[in-house]
mmCIF file of C-alpha atoms in Angstrom:
data_model
loop_
_atom_site.group_PDB
_atom_site.id
_atom_site.type_symbol
_atom_site.label_atom_id
_atom_site.label_comp_id
_atom_site.label_asym_id
_atom_site.label_seq_id
_atom_site.Cartn_x
_atom_site.Cartn_y
_atom_site.Cartn_z
ATOM 1 C CA MET A 3 19.843 4.711 -12.663
ATOM 2 C CA LEU A 4 20.667 2.750 -9.494
ATOM 3 C CA SER A 5 22.181 5.798 -7.763
ATOM 4 C CA LYS A 6 19.060 7.834 -8.575
ATOM 5 C CA ARG A 7 16.894 5.027 -7.203
ATOM 6 C CA ILE A 8 18.907 4.855 -3.961
ATOM 7 C CA LEU A 9 18.922 8.643 -3.493
ATOM 8 C CA THR A 10 15.154 8.831 -3.967
ATOM 9 C CA ALA A 11 14.697 5.985 -1.476
ATOM 10 C CA ILE A 12 16.873 7.700 1.148
ATOM 11 C CA ILE A 13 14.997 10.980 0.822
ATOM 12 C CA GLY A 14 11.676 9.144 0.845
ATOM 13 C CA VAL A 15 12.508 7.231 4.036
ATOM 14 C CA ALA A 16 13.644 10.433 5.780
ATOM 15 C CA VAL A 17 10.427 12.249 4.854
ATOM 16 C CA ALA A 18 8.344 9.205 5.790
ATOM 17 C CA ALA A 19 10.022 8.972 9.204
ATOM 18 C CA PHE A 20 9.204 12.600 9.998
ATOM 19 C CA VAL A 21 5.618 12.448 8.745
ATOM 20 C CA ILE A 22 4.848 9.114 10.431
ATOM 21 C CA GLN A 23 6.326 10.181 13.744
ATOM 22 C CA TYR A 24 4.552 13.550 13.660
ATOM 23 C CA GLY A 25 1.242 11.868 12.861
ATOM 24 C CA GLN A 26 -1.939 13.883 13.392
ATOM 25 C CA TRP A 27 -3.310 15.873 10.461
ATOM 26 C CA LEU A 28 0.046 15.939 8.625
ATOM 27 C CA PHE A 29 0.168 12.164 8.241
ATOM 28 C CA THR A 30 -3.444 11.899 7.106
ATOM 29 C CA MET A 31 -3.111 14.747 4.609
ATOM 30 C CA THR A 32 0.143 13.313 3.246
ATOM 31 C CA VAL A 33 -1.335 9.852 2.707
ATOM 32 C CA ALA A 34 -4.475 11.397 1.188
ATOM 33 C CA GLY A 35 -2.263 13.374 -1.206
ATOM 34 C CA LEU A 36 -0.415 10.191 -2.184
ATOM 35 C CA SER A 37 -3.734 8.446 -2.783
ATOM 36 C CA LEU A 38 -5.045 11.282 -4.961
ATOM 37 C CA THR A 39 -1.815 11.243 -6.974
ATOM 38 C CA ALA A 40 -2.047 7.465 -7.403
ATOM 39 C CA TRP A 41 -5.671 7.864 -8.524
ATOM 40 C CA TYR A 42 -4.579 10.411 -11.135
ATOM 41 C CA GLU A 43 -1.908 7.963 -12.340
ATOM 42 C CA TYR A 44 -4.488 5.163 -12.506
ATOM 43 C CA CYS A 45 -6.834 7.278 -14.622
ATOM 44 C CA ALA A 46 -3.981 8.371 -16.897
ATOM 45 C CA MET A 47 -2.857 4.761 -17.431
ATOM 46 C CA LEU A 48 -6.303 3.562 -18.437
ATOM 47 C CA GLN A 49 -6.858 6.606 -20.621
ATOM 48 C CA VAL A 50 -4.130 5.171 -22.843
ATOM 49 C CA LYS A 51 -6.583 2.351 -23.597
ATOM 50 C CA LYS A 52 -9.390 4.878 -24.185
ATOM 51 C CA PHE A 53 -11.315 3.950 -21.040
ATOM 52 C CA SER A 54 -13.436 6.745 -19.582
ATOM 53 C CA ILE A 55 -12.771 6.603 -15.846
ATOM 54 C CA LEU A 56 -14.943 8.867 -13.685
ATOM 55 C CA ARG A 57 -11.964 10.872 -12.472
ATOM 56 C CA ASN A 58 -13.752 13.642 -10.551
ATOM 57 C CA LEU A 59 -15.988 11.140 -8.797
ATOM 58 C CA GLY A 60 -12.834 9.363 -7.698
ATOM 59 C CA PHE A 61 -11.225 12.498 -6.287
ATOM 60 C CA CYS A 62 -14.340 13.286 -4.233
ATOM 61 C CA ALA A 63 -14.750 9.695 -3.048
ATOM 62 C CA ILE A 64 -11.116 9.428 -1.929
ATOM 63 C CA LEU A 65 -11.423 12.587 0.156
ATOM 64 C CA LEU A 66 -14.580 11.183 1.761
ATOM 65 C CA LEU A 67 -12.862 7.853 2.459
ATOM 66 C CA PHE A 68 -9.993 9.591 4.205
ATOM 67 C CA GLY A 69 -12.434 11.684 6.197
ATOM 68 C CA CYS A 70 -14.067 8.451 7.365
ATOM 69 C CA ALA A 71 -10.684 6.894 8.197
ATOM 70 C CA TRP A 72 -9.616 9.995 10.152
ATOM 71 C CA LEU A 73 -12.836 9.930 12.170
ATOM 72 C CA GLY A 74 -12.810 6.145 12.488
ATOM 73 C CA ASN A 75 -16.268 5.728 10.974
ATOM 74 C CA SER A 76 -16.406 2.293 9.360
ATOM 75 C CA GLN A 77 -20.130 2.471 8.569
ATOM 76 C CA GLU A 78 -19.642 5.719 6.670
ATOM 77 C CA THR A 79 -16.788 4.086 4.742
ATOM 78 C CA VAL A 80 -19.160 1.371 3.545
ATOM 79 C CA LEU A 81 -21.704 4.061 2.662
ATOM 80 C CA VAL A 82 -19.153 5.895 0.500
ATOM 81 C CA ILE A 83 -18.256 2.700 -1.379
ATOM 82 C CA VAL A 84 -21.904 1.787 -1.934
ATOM 83 C CA ALA A 85 -22.759 5.336 -3.050
ATOM 84 C CA VAL A 86 -19.855 5.402 -5.510
ATOM 85 C CA THR A 87 -20.877 2.007 -6.901
ATOM 86 C CA VAL A 88 -24.476 3.099 -7.416
ATOM 87 C CA PHE A 89 -23.498 6.473 -8.882
ATOM 88 C CA ALA A 90 -20.949 4.938 -11.281
ATOM 89 C CA LEU A 91 -23.461 2.390 -12.554
ATOM 90 C CA LEU A 92 -26.196 5.012 -12.773
ATOM 91 C CA HIS A 93 -23.821 7.128 -14.828
ATOM 92 C CA THR A 94 -23.797 4.435 -17.519
ATOM 93 C CA VAL A 95 -27.553 4.995 -17.964
ATOM 94 C CA ILE A 96 -27.828 8.785 -17.823
ATOM 95 C CA SER A 97 -24.487 9.899 -19.256
ATOM 96 C CA ALA A 98 -24.444 11.468 -22.694
ATOM 97 C CA LYS A 99 -20.727 10.649 -23.047
ATOM 98 C CA GLY A 100 -21.274 6.930 -23.418
ATOM 99 C CA ILE A 101 -19.811 5.647 -20.141
ATOM 100 C CA SER A 102 -19.849 1.859 -20.420
ATOM 101 C CA ILE A 103 -20.265 -0.817 -17.773
ATOM 102 C CA VAL A 104 -16.546 -1.560 -18.166
ATOM 103 C CA ASP A 105 -15.729 2.101 -17.468
ATOM 104 C CA ALA A 106 -17.921 2.036 -14.362
ATOM 105 C CA GLY A 107 -16.384 -1.247 -13.220
ATOM 106 C CA LEU A 108 -12.844 0.063 -13.635
ATOM 107 C CA THR A 109 -13.810 3.210 -11.724
ATOM 108 C CA ILE A 110 -15.177 1.183 -8.814
ATOM 109 C CA PHE A 111 -12.179 -1.163 -8.877
ATOM 110 C CA GLY A 112 -9.752 1.766 -8.851
ATOM 111 C CA LEU A 113 -11.439 3.431 -5.893
ATOM 112 C CA ILE A 114 -11.288 0.240 -3.841
ATOM 113 C CA TYR A 115 -7.754 -0.632 -4.962
ATOM 114 C CA ILE A 116 -6.361 2.861 -4.424
ATOM 115 C CA GLY A 117 -8.758 4.937 -2.335
ATOM 116 C CA LEU A 118 -9.781 2.308 0.198
ATOM 117 C CA LEU A 119 -6.466 0.462 0.544
ATOM 118 C CA PHE A 120 -4.522 3.691 1.091
ATOM 119 C CA THR A 121 -6.770 4.523 4.066
ATOM 120 C CA TYR A 122 -5.383 1.507 5.927
ATOM 121 C CA LEU A 123 -2.154 3.439 6.469
ATOM 122 C CA VAL A 124 -4.219 5.909 8.495
ATOM 123 C CA LEU A 125 -6.210 3.176 10.236
ATOM 124 C CA LEU A 126 -3.051 1.314 11.297
ATOM 125 C CA ARG A 127 -1.122 4.448 12.295
ATOM 126 C CA PHE A 128 -3.895 5.670 14.583
ATOM 127 C CA SER A 129 -4.994 2.283 15.914
ATOM 128 C CA ASP A 130 -5.717 2.613 19.625
ATOM 129 C CA LEU A 131 -3.779 -0.409 20.843
ATOM 130 C CA SER A 132 -2.182 1.039 23.976
ATOM 131 C CA LEU A 133 -4.664 -0.631 26.323
ATOM 132 C CA GLN A 134 -4.489 -4.027 24.645
ATOM 133 C CA LEU A 135 -0.853 -4.430 23.620
ATOM 134 C CA PRO A 136 2.205 -3.765 25.774
ATOM 135 C CA ASN A 137 3.964 -0.615 24.577
ATOM 136 C CA THR A 138 7.612 -1.618 24.741
ATOM 137 C CA LEU A 139 8.880 1.290 22.641
ATOM 138 C CA ASN A 140 8.408 4.503 24.556
ATOM 139 C CA PHE A 141 9.120 6.681 21.517
ATOM 140 C CA LEU A 142 6.519 4.950 19.317
ATOM 141 C CA SER A 143 2.838 4.297 19.791
ATOM 142 C CA PRO A 144 1.833 0.661 19.056
ATOM 143 C CA GLY A 145 0.032 1.747 15.883
ATOM 144 C CA THR A 146 3.116 3.586 14.680
ATOM 145 C CA ALA A 147 5.348 0.629 15.519
ATOM 146 C CA PHE A 148 3.222 -1.815 13.533
ATOM 147 C CA LEU A 149 3.050 0.601 10.608
ATOM 148 C CA TRP A 150 6.851 0.574 10.574
ATOM 149 C CA VAL A 151 6.764 -3.235 10.664
ATOM 150 C CA ALA A 152 4.603 -3.233 7.520
ATOM 151 C CA LEU A 153 6.747 -0.636 5.745
ATOM 152 C CA ILE A 154 10.137 -2.081 6.692
ATOM 153 C CA GLY A 155 8.969 -5.572 5.788
ATOM 154 C CA THR A 156 7.748 -4.384 2.382
ATOM 155 C CA TRP A 157 10.935 -2.450 1.687
ATOM 156 C CA SER A 158 13.051 -5.417 2.806
ATOM 157 C CA SER A 159 11.186 -7.733 0.462
ATOM 158 C CA ASP A 160 11.584 -5.325 -2.446
ATOM 159 C CA THR A 161 15.262 -4.606 -1.747
ATOM 160 C CA PHE A 162 16.365 -8.214 -1.268
ATOM 161 C CA ALA A 163 14.371 -9.325 -4.303
ATOM 162 C CA TYR A 164 15.911 -6.580 -6.450
ATOM 163 C CA PHE A 165 19.551 -7.188 -5.558
ATOM 164 C CA ILE A 166 19.412 -10.987 -5.381
ATOM 165 C CA GLY A 167 17.383 -11.162 -8.566
ATOM 166 C CA THR A 168 19.850 -8.867 -10.316
ATOM 167 C CA GLN A 169 22.853 -10.931 -9.232
ATOM 168 C CA PHE A 170 21.530 -14.480 -9.336
ATOM 169 C CA GLY A 171 18.200 -14.417 -11.170
ATOM 170 C CA LYS A 172 17.915 -16.951 -13.980
ATOM 171 C CA HIS A 173 14.406 -18.396 -13.860
ATOM 172 C CA LYS A 174 11.491 -16.115 -14.724
ATOM 173 C CA LEU A 175 8.777 -15.851 -12.078
ATOM 174 C CA CYS A 176 5.828 -14.468 -14.076
ATOM 175 C CA PRO A 177 7.131 -13.692 -17.570
ATOM 176 C CA THR A 178 3.707 -12.783 -18.956
ATOM 177 C CA ILE A 179 3.155 -10.179 -16.211
ATOM 178 C CA SER A 180 6.600 -8.978 -15.150
ATOM 179 C CA PRO A 181 9.450 -10.345 -17.302
ATOM 180 C CA GLN A 182 12.224 -8.961 -15.078
ATOM 181 C CA LYS A 183 11.141 -10.737 -11.896
ATOM 182 C CA THR A 184 12.832 -14.041 -11.172
ATOM 183 C CA VAL A 185 12.242 -17.006 -8.891
ATOM 184 C CA GLU A 186 15.625 -16.412 -7.259
ATOM 185 C CA GLY A 187 14.721 -12.795 -6.559
ATOM 186 C CA ALA A 188 11.362 -13.798 -5.077
ATOM 187 C CA ILE A 189 13.010 -16.359 -2.787
ATOM 188 C CA GLY A 190 15.601 -13.783 -1.732
ATOM 189 C CA GLY A 191 12.875 -11.225 -1.028
ATOM 190 C CA ILE A 192 10.867 -13.678 1.061
ATOM 191 C CA ALA A 193 13.897 -14.841 3.059
ATOM 192 C CA GLY A 194 15.179 -11.310 3.626
ATOM 193 C CA CYS A 195 11.771 -10.032 4.708
ATOM 194 C CA ILE A 196 11.233 -12.886 7.184
ATOM 195 C CA LEU A 197 14.697 -12.369 8.653
ATOM 196 C CA ILE A 198 14.345 -8.595 9.084
ATOM 197 C CA ILE A 199 10.801 -8.659 10.478
ATOM 198 C CA THR A 200 11.527 -11.534 12.857
ATOM 199 C CA PHE A 201 14.387 -9.604 14.447
ATOM 200 C CA LEU A 202 12.381 -6.364 14.397
ATOM 201 C CA GLY A 203 9.447 -8.044 16.134
ATOM 202 C CA ILE A 204 11.703 -9.534 18.795
ATOM 203 C CA TRP A 205 13.217 -6.078 19.351
ATOM 204 C CA MET A 206 9.667 -4.790 19.874
ATOM 205 C CA GLN A 207 9.316 -7.589 22.466
ATOM 206 C CA LEU A 208 6.698 -9.468 20.518
ATOM 207 C CA SER A 209 6.812 -13.209 20.875
ATOM 208 C CA THR A 210 9.086 -15.031 18.457
ATOM 209 C CA ILE A 211 6.146 -16.875 16.918
ATOM 210 C CA HIS A 212 4.223 -13.650 16.193
ATOM 211 C CA SER A 213 7.358 -11.999 14.817
ATOM 212 C CA LEU A 214 7.887 -14.968 12.506
ATOM 213 C CA PHE A 215 4.232 -15.031 11.405
ATOM 214 C CA LEU A 216 4.307 -11.308 10.615
ATOM 215 C CA GLY A 217 7.483 -11.815 8.593
ATOM 216 C CA VAL A 218 5.944 -14.680 6.610
ATOM 217 C CA LEU A 219 2.692 -12.759 6.095
ATOM 218 C CA ILE A 220 4.426 -9.671 4.718
ATOM 219 C CA ALA A 221 6.916 -11.730 2.702
ATOM 220 C CA ILE A 222 4.115 -13.562 0.882
ATOM 221 C CA ILE A 223 1.748 -10.633 0.358
ATOM 222 C CA ALA A 224 4.285 -7.986 -0.719
ATOM 223 C CA PRO A 225 5.179 -9.694 -4.044
ATOM 224 C CA VAL A 226 1.463 -10.224 -4.736
ATOM 225 C CA GLY A 227 0.842 -6.484 -4.513
ATOM 226 C CA ASP A 228 3.779 -5.862 -6.832
ATOM 227 C CA LEU A 229 2.536 -8.377 -9.387
ATOM 228 C CA VAL A 230 -1.018 -7.002 -9.278
ATOM 229 C CA GLU A 231 0.231 -3.555 -10.226
ATOM 230 C CA SER A 232 2.473 -5.094 -12.901
ATOM 231 C CA ALA A 233 -0.593 -6.824 -14.360
ATOM 232 C CA LEU A 234 -2.465 -3.506 -14.306
ATOM 233 C CA LYS A 235 0.365 -1.726 -16.136
ATOM 234 C CA ARG A 236 0.577 -4.518 -18.702
ATOM 235 C CA PHE A 237 -3.193 -4.263 -19.219
ATOM 236 C CA ALA A 238 -2.840 -0.506 -19.742
ATOM 237 C CA GLY A 239 0.245 -0.905 -21.930
ATOM 238 C CA VAL A 240 2.539 1.353 -19.873
ATOM 239 C CA LYS A 241 5.940 0.800 -18.262
ATOM 240 C CA ASP A 242 5.457 2.951 -15.137
ATOM 241 C CA SER A 243 2.400 4.421 -13.475
ATOM 242 C CA GLY A 244 4.016 7.868 -13.461
ATOM 243 C CA ARG A 245 7.243 9.835 -13.153
ATOM 244 C CA VAL A 246 6.879 11.513 -9.771
ATOM 245 C CA LEU A 247 9.688 9.535 -8.097
ATOM 246 C CA PRO A 248 13.015 9.502 -10.009
ATOM 247 C CA GLY A 249 14.236 5.930 -10.419
ATOM 248 C CA HIS A 250 11.014 4.470 -9.024
ATOM 249 C CA GLY A 251 8.298 5.658 -11.419
ATOM 250 C CA GLY A 252 5.016 6.829 -9.952
ATOM 251 C CA ILE A 253 3.360 6.735 -6.553
ATOM 252 C CA LEU A 254 1.500 3.564 -7.458
ATOM 253 C CA ASP A 255 4.789 1.929 -8.477
ATOM 254 C CA ARG A 256 6.261 2.653 -5.056
ATOM 255 C CA PHE A 257 3.197 1.815 -2.974
ATOM 256 C CA ASP A 258 1.887 -1.207 -4.884
ATOM 257 C CA SER A 259 3.071 -3.729 -2.287
ATOM 258 C CA ILE A 260 2.339 -1.448 0.677
ATOM 259 C CA LEU A 261 -1.314 -1.294 -0.374
ATOM 260 C CA PHE A 262 -1.476 -5.028 0.346
ATOM 261 C CA THR A 263 0.866 -5.452 3.320
ATOM 262 C CA VAL A 264 -0.520 -2.633 5.499
ATOM 263 C CA PRO A 265 -4.112 -4.006 5.507
ATOM 264 C CA ALA A 266 -2.693 -7.479 6.192
ATOM 265 C CA VAL A 267 -0.737 -6.248 9.228
ATOM 266 C CA TYR A 268 -3.737 -4.190 10.389
ATOM 267 C CA TYR A 269 -6.029 -7.216 10.442
ATOM 268 C CA TYR A 270 -3.343 -9.454 11.940
ATOM 269 C CA VAL A 271 -3.006 -7.027 14.828
ATOM 270 C CA GLN A 272 -6.760 -6.534 15.219
ATOM 271 C CA ILE A 273 -7.717 -10.209 15.027
ATOM 272 C CA ILE A 274 -4.738 -12.301 16.157
ATOM 273 C CA LEU A 275 -2.759 -10.142 18.564
ATOM 274 C CA LEU A 276 -5.675 -8.382 20.243
ATOM 275 C CA TYR A 277 -7.474 -11.721 20.670
ATOM 276 C CA GLN A 278 -4.419 -13.121 22.416
ATOM 277 C CA TYR A 279 -4.057 -10.178 24.768
#
């Protein structure tokens, strides 16, 4: 099981490196495909509990959200979310299939949780920061570099938490949500993430204080994203969101923390770093 998990991770990182570095339409289409797959997994999970999620509405809305992210149209993004909210609630009134308010609410929640949060990978990757931030890595644009900070920090947190928790974990962290997670693993994940991101930030010639803050930010938020998805799976009564990734489960299983850390890094860069420079 562990060897399969490691092999999948190695292949995934290699593919991610190529797609992220290439950028352009390939990156956007790849992330959109991941989001659509995660949306399918979300609908399938809740179908186990007999909820009627508006699946086709979700597919259309996600494509529109990624179109807005690609074009950089924030107002249109808000319009898509508002339109989906209104349409989902209206569906509870006019539908002959008995769509309930709970079904509509879960549809709206899923589109924000999956559709909207996935678009932040595109927003961060194509952030135009070259005029505001010093580009110290000639082979990476600033947006690409900060995307790698978010991804490497998330992976570091997950990896350190997994191995330290496996070896030394004794005290349960959130037994009602995720019985296998331990306090020792969480501490190891936080410490490992801060260490890796601090050194990575210094290598990117960010100030030590910003490198440390980014490490702390990712270290705290990454486990939250993991636990949120664990709570969702427990609510749905499933072990994994899917089986697309051998040893890792589904797309949502692999990207649960990333959906939280990438927006956090995006807003840190936009608000804190750009304000400083």
